[in-house]
C-alpha cells in the first residue's frame, strides 16, 4: 500500500497542470489579496497559500510569493507543499484519537500508563490521556533531545524517566512531549505508526494525495524550504522535517512531521465542519467532533485543538466568534474554524525560511482572519 501510495502521489505531482481560476463568487477578496501580497513584500514569509471555506464551499484559494526569497525560486502556488509543524498534532494525532475513542480503543480518562506502562513512574502515574490532549499533563513543553539521545527509543525512555513540572490537570502548558507520548499510544493501540494510520483512515479516502511524512526527494521541487539545521550531528541522513525532535524520531511523530498543501487540507477541514462527514463517508460521529472542538468552562484548549481566547489577543483575530477552534504550526501554518459563521481559513507558509528568528507572522495572522471576515461580510 505504501509503495502504491507514494507512486500515485509522485505521478500526480509530475503530471499536474497548475491552473488557479478565481472561484465564481460575488465576494470581493481584493483586501485579502492586498494584505497577502504586502506580507510577501514585507518579508513576513517568502510565500503563502490561503484557502477560505464558507458555507461548505471554497470561496477563495490563491497563493502568493515564491518558495524562497531568491528571484529564481519557484513561484508558490496552491499545490506547493509545506511543512505543517504542529498542525500535525491537530490533523493527524487528534484525528486518529477521535476515531479510537469512538471505537472504544482509547479511553481519554484512562491513565497513560495503561497503554505505556513504563511512562507511569516518577509522579506520572496519574497523568491521563485527556491531560495530554488538553496540554495540562504537567510534562515540560520542549526538550532538545538531540543533545542527549541518539535514537527514538532513547527519546521515549527519557520522557518515561522525566518528572512533572506541575500536578496533572492543574496548569496548562503547551507540550510537544505530551503529543509525542500520545502518538506512541496510538501506535501501541493500532500496531501501526502514525503515517500508516493516517494514510489509511484519512488521507486516501479524502483524496489527500500530497499529504505525507518524509516526502521523497523527487518532490523537493514542490516543497517550500524551511530552516537549515546546524545541530544535526548523527551519521544517518536527517529527515526533511523542520522540527529537530521529529527528525530524531525518524520524521514521523505525534507533534510534528506532516507535509501538505492547502488543497489537501480543504477536504479534511470540510469533514470536520460537516460534523465528521465528507462526500457520504463518515469519519467521526457529530457528537465526537463536537466533543473534541468544544470549550470546557473557560479553558483555552479543546481536545487537541486550540480555542479562540475569550479575553486578550488571538491569532484568529477579533472577528472570529468565541466558539472558534484551530491550531498553529511553528513553521508559519494555521487552521482556524468559526462554526457560527460556517467559515474556515487555512494558511500555509514557510516563515522560518531562512531563519525562525522572523516573527512578523504574529501580526499578520490576526490581520488575515479579520480581513477574511470583512470580505465575507462585505464591510
XYZ file of C-alpha atoms in Angstrom, residues 55-377:
323
model
C -20.883 27.609 3.942
C -19.450 24.392 2.557
C -17.717 25.949 -0.453
C -14.162 27.001 -1.199
C -14.684 30.692 -1.958
C -11.026 31.705 -2.117
C -7.905 29.693 -2.910
C -4.763 31.517 -4.008
C -1.021 31.537 -3.451
C 1.356 34.476 -3.222
C 5.105 34.971 -3.444
C 7.739 32.315 -4.018
C 9.007 29.213 -2.275
C 12.135 31.137 -1.206
C 13.297 34.768 -1.314
C 15.577 34.247 -4.310
C 14.138 35.780 -7.520
C 14.979 32.495 -9.248
C 12.971 30.456 -6.735
C 9.863 28.677 -7.952
C 6.658 30.686 -7.680
C 4.417 29.456 -4.871
C 1.067 28.033 -5.936
C -1.814 26.194 -4.304
C -0.034 22.863 -4.810
C 3.141 23.957 -3.019
C 3.857 21.506 -0.198
C 4.555 22.983 3.237
C 5.917 21.556 6.473
C 2.854 21.734 8.744
C 4.821 21.530 12.023
C 2.373 21.411 14.959
C -0.683 21.186 12.727
C 0.362 17.522 12.826
C -0.963 17.443 16.400
C -4.451 18.515 15.320
C -4.754 16.913 11.890
C -3.073 13.547 12.458
C -2.821 12.709 16.153
C -6.109 14.272 17.231
C -7.940 12.933 14.193
C -6.767 9.401 14.948
C -7.621 9.816 18.641
C -11.196 10.755 17.683
C -11.668 7.502 15.815
C -10.040 5.385 18.519
C -12.232 6.958 21.207
C -15.338 6.234 19.144
C -14.357 2.602 18.763
C -13.592 2.208 22.486
C -9.934 1.505 21.754
C -8.844 4.645 23.594
C -10.191 5.883 26.930
C -9.485 9.571 27.500
C -9.857 9.138 31.244
C -7.506 6.179 31.487
C -4.018 6.733 32.857
C -1.351 6.917 30.176
C 0.367 4.044 31.982
C -2.443 1.697 30.896
C -1.096 1.948 27.352
C 2.561 2.768 28.142
C 3.405 1.094 31.469
C 6.932 2.497 31.666
C 5.518 6.036 31.485
C 3.808 5.587 34.862
C 6.722 6.437 37.104
C 8.297 9.379 38.936
C 4.989 11.091 39.678
C 3.373 10.470 36.282
C 1.114 7.657 37.459
C -1.977 9.913 37.486
C -1.427 11.540 34.087
C -4.435 10.675 31.925
C -4.783 10.628 28.156
C -7.122 13.611 28.436
C -4.339 15.588 30.120
C -2.070 15.008 27.121
C -4.733 16.345 24.740
C -5.524 19.383 26.904
C -1.845 20.186 27.480
C -2.282 20.094 31.253
C -0.364 16.868 31.952
C 2.441 18.621 33.795
C 5.027 17.487 31.234
C 7.570 20.078 30.198
C 6.915 21.962 26.957
C 10.005 21.043 24.995
C 13.358 19.310 25.348
C 16.295 19.328 22.926
C 16.589 15.568 22.821
C 19.340 15.584 20.190
C 21.744 16.744 22.900
C 21.331 13.576 24.976
C 19.568 10.994 22.772
C 20.561 9.201 19.586
C 17.536 7.026 18.791
C 13.729 7.168 19.112
C 13.845 4.582 21.893
C 16.216 6.794 23.855
C 13.802 9.715 23.435
C 10.902 7.618 24.707
C 12.948 6.399 27.662
C 13.893 9.976 28.503
C 10.216 11.017 28.574
C 9.308 7.970 30.650
C 12.050 8.841 33.159
C 11.160 12.532 33.363
C 9.321 14.187 36.232
C 6.371 16.591 36.068
C 6.555 20.375 36.388
C 3.067 20.504 37.931
C 0.333 18.133 39.082
C -1.857 16.760 36.242
C -4.820 18.983 35.464
C -3.627 21.998 37.435
C -1.758 24.054 34.848
C -1.916 24.419 31.071
C 1.470 24.287 29.351
C 1.591 23.570 25.625
C 3.708 20.425 25.397
C 5.357 18.687 22.467
C 6.270 15.872 24.850
C 2.595 15.233 25.534
C 1.808 14.706 21.856
C 4.911 12.638 21.257
C 3.521 10.415 24.004
C 0.030 10.461 22.505
C 1.469 9.386 19.164
C 3.112 6.434 20.915
C -0.239 5.478 22.433
C -1.941 5.490 19.016
C 0.830 3.324 17.565
C 0.653 0.927 20.513
C -3.125 0.505 20.276
C -3.243 0.035 16.500
C 0.054 -1.741 15.894
C 0.784 0.775 13.113
C 2.704 4.046 13.125
C 1.004 7.401 12.652
C 1.880 7.586 8.980
C 0.217 4.259 8.093
C -2.770 5.035 10.305
C -3.415 8.477 8.852
C -2.904 7.340 5.269
C -5.433 4.529 5.648
C -8.030 6.320 7.771
C -7.984 9.843 6.289
C -5.522 10.657 3.514
C -6.524 8.026 0.958
C -10.326 8.236 1.391
C -10.264 12.059 1.471
C -8.003 12.258 -1.586
C -5.159 13.978 0.279
C -2.604 12.903 -2.306
C 0.165 15.278 -1.319
C -0.140 14.848 2.455
C 2.620 12.676 3.856
C 5.507 12.276 6.264
C 9.077 12.106 4.970
C 8.365 13.250 1.408
C 10.691 11.621 -1.156
C 13.441 13.616 -2.835
C 11.578 13.684 -6.161
C 9.070 16.057 -4.527
C 11.686 18.533 -3.275
C 10.979 20.941 -6.098
C 7.390 21.265 -4.883
C 8.274 21.704 -1.186
C 8.794 25.144 0.338
C 12.141 25.144 2.195
C 12.365 25.880 5.911
C 15.474 26.433 8.032
C 18.823 24.648 7.874
C 19.524 22.575 10.981
C 23.154 23.085 12.003
C 22.830 20.910 15.120
C 22.395 17.559 13.366
C 25.455 15.516 14.324
C 24.352 11.988 13.541
C 25.727 9.739 10.798
C 22.263 8.984 9.431
C 20.706 11.315 6.892
C 18.492 13.914 8.514
C 14.766 13.721 7.677
C 13.454 16.831 5.932
C 11.078 17.916 8.707
C 11.998 21.242 10.354
C 11.358 20.135 13.946
C 14.534 18.675 15.468
C 12.785 16.166 17.721
C 10.575 14.949 14.885
C 13.722 14.455 12.787
C 15.330 12.438 15.597
C 12.152 10.328 15.763
C 12.552 9.441 12.077
C 10.325 12.176 10.660
C 7.093 10.631 11.977
C 5.888 11.878 15.355
C 2.725 12.853 17.189
C 3.717 16.502 17.483
C 5.214 17.299 14.056
C 6.325 15.790 10.753
C 3.384 16.098 8.360
C 3.704 17.886 4.993
C 0.669 19.001 2.998
C -0.971 21.555 0.704
C -3.932 23.868 1.203
C -5.856 21.877 -1.402
C -5.327 18.662 0.536
C -6.346 20.219 3.846
C -9.624 21.567 2.452
C -11.481 18.196 2.455
C -10.147 17.373 5.928
C -11.349 20.693 7.354
C -14.645 20.398 5.468
C -15.142 16.967 7.012
C -14.830 18.439 10.494
C -17.057 21.404 9.624
C -19.664 18.945 8.331
C -19.781 17.066 11.641
C -17.420 14.299 10.622
C -18.773 13.507 7.142
C -17.436 14.193 3.674
C -18.927 13.047 0.375
C -21.154 10.485 2.052
C -18.423 8.871 4.165
C -18.480 9.129 7.961
C -15.086 9.700 9.563
C -16.346 10.609 13.036
C -19.753 10.967 14.608
C -21.118 14.517 15.055
C -21.032 14.217 18.837
C -17.375 13.177 18.675
C -16.422 16.198 16.574
C -18.285 18.492 18.972
C -16.609 16.823 21.933
C -13.142 17.418 20.521
C -13.696 21.008 19.348
C -15.806 22.475 22.173
C -14.753 24.616 25.096
C -14.958 23.216 28.601
C -15.515 26.067 31.038
C -13.054 28.874 30.349
C -10.255 26.621 29.181
C -8.107 27.891 26.314
C -7.864 24.453 24.745
C -10.167 21.743 23.462
C -9.099 18.127 22.942
C -6.123 18.549 20.629
C -7.308 21.906 19.282
C -6.692 25.476 20.388
C -9.620 27.796 21.108
C -10.040 31.488 20.432
C -9.159 33.443 23.543
C -12.193 34.805 25.353
C -10.074 37.634 26.685
C -6.940 39.107 25.178
C -5.413 38.740 21.732
C -5.752 35.739 19.440
C -4.116 34.621 16.216
C -7.708 34.235 14.952
C -8.144 37.990 15.229
C -11.087 39.814 16.767
C -13.877 38.958 14.319
C -13.930 35.164 14.752
C -16.507 34.102 17.336
C -15.641 32.813 20.817
C -16.616 29.283 19.732
C -13.867 29.201 17.096
C -11.241 26.468 17.182
C -7.993 25.935 15.336
C -4.276 25.347 15.621
C -0.956 26.905 14.638
C 2.269 25.456 13.281
C 5.694 26.881 14.162
C 6.762 26.988 10.509
C 4.020 29.518 9.695
C 0.910 27.410 9.219
C -2.585 27.612 10.687
C -6.160 26.395 10.532
C -8.999 28.375 12.141
C -12.682 27.418 12.007
C -15.613 29.572 13.130
C -18.660 27.287 13.438
C -21.032 30.220 13.992
C -20.038 31.837 10.696
C -19.568 28.443 8.982
C -16.167 29.776 7.984
C -12.644 28.364 7.891
C -9.266 29.790 6.902
C -6.299 27.574 6.037
C -2.994 29.395 5.717
C 0.306 27.693 4.924
C 3.672 29.422 4.724
C 7.366 28.900 5.446
C 8.050 31.954 7.602
C 11.020 30.062 9.169
C 12.954 30.275 5.886
C 15.759 31.098 6.067
C 15.540 31.732 9.836
C 12.960 31.151 12.562
C 14.035 34.479 14.076
C 11.482 36.030 11.711
C 8.345 36.503 13.851
C 6.493 39.034 11.670
C 3.723 36.445 11.189
C 2.458 37.216 14.694
C 0.953 40.466 13.442
C -0.160 39.008 10.121
C -2.261 36.142 11.473
C -4.936 38.233 13.249
C -4.956 40.689 10.331
C -5.558 37.770 7.943
C -8.577 36.453 9.829
C -10.110 39.885 10.441
C -9.707 40.679 6.735
C -11.363 37.435 5.670
C -14.386 38.173 7.877
C -14.526 41.713 6.468
C -14.517 40.336 2.920
C -17.192 37.736 3.683
C -19.464 40.267 5.412
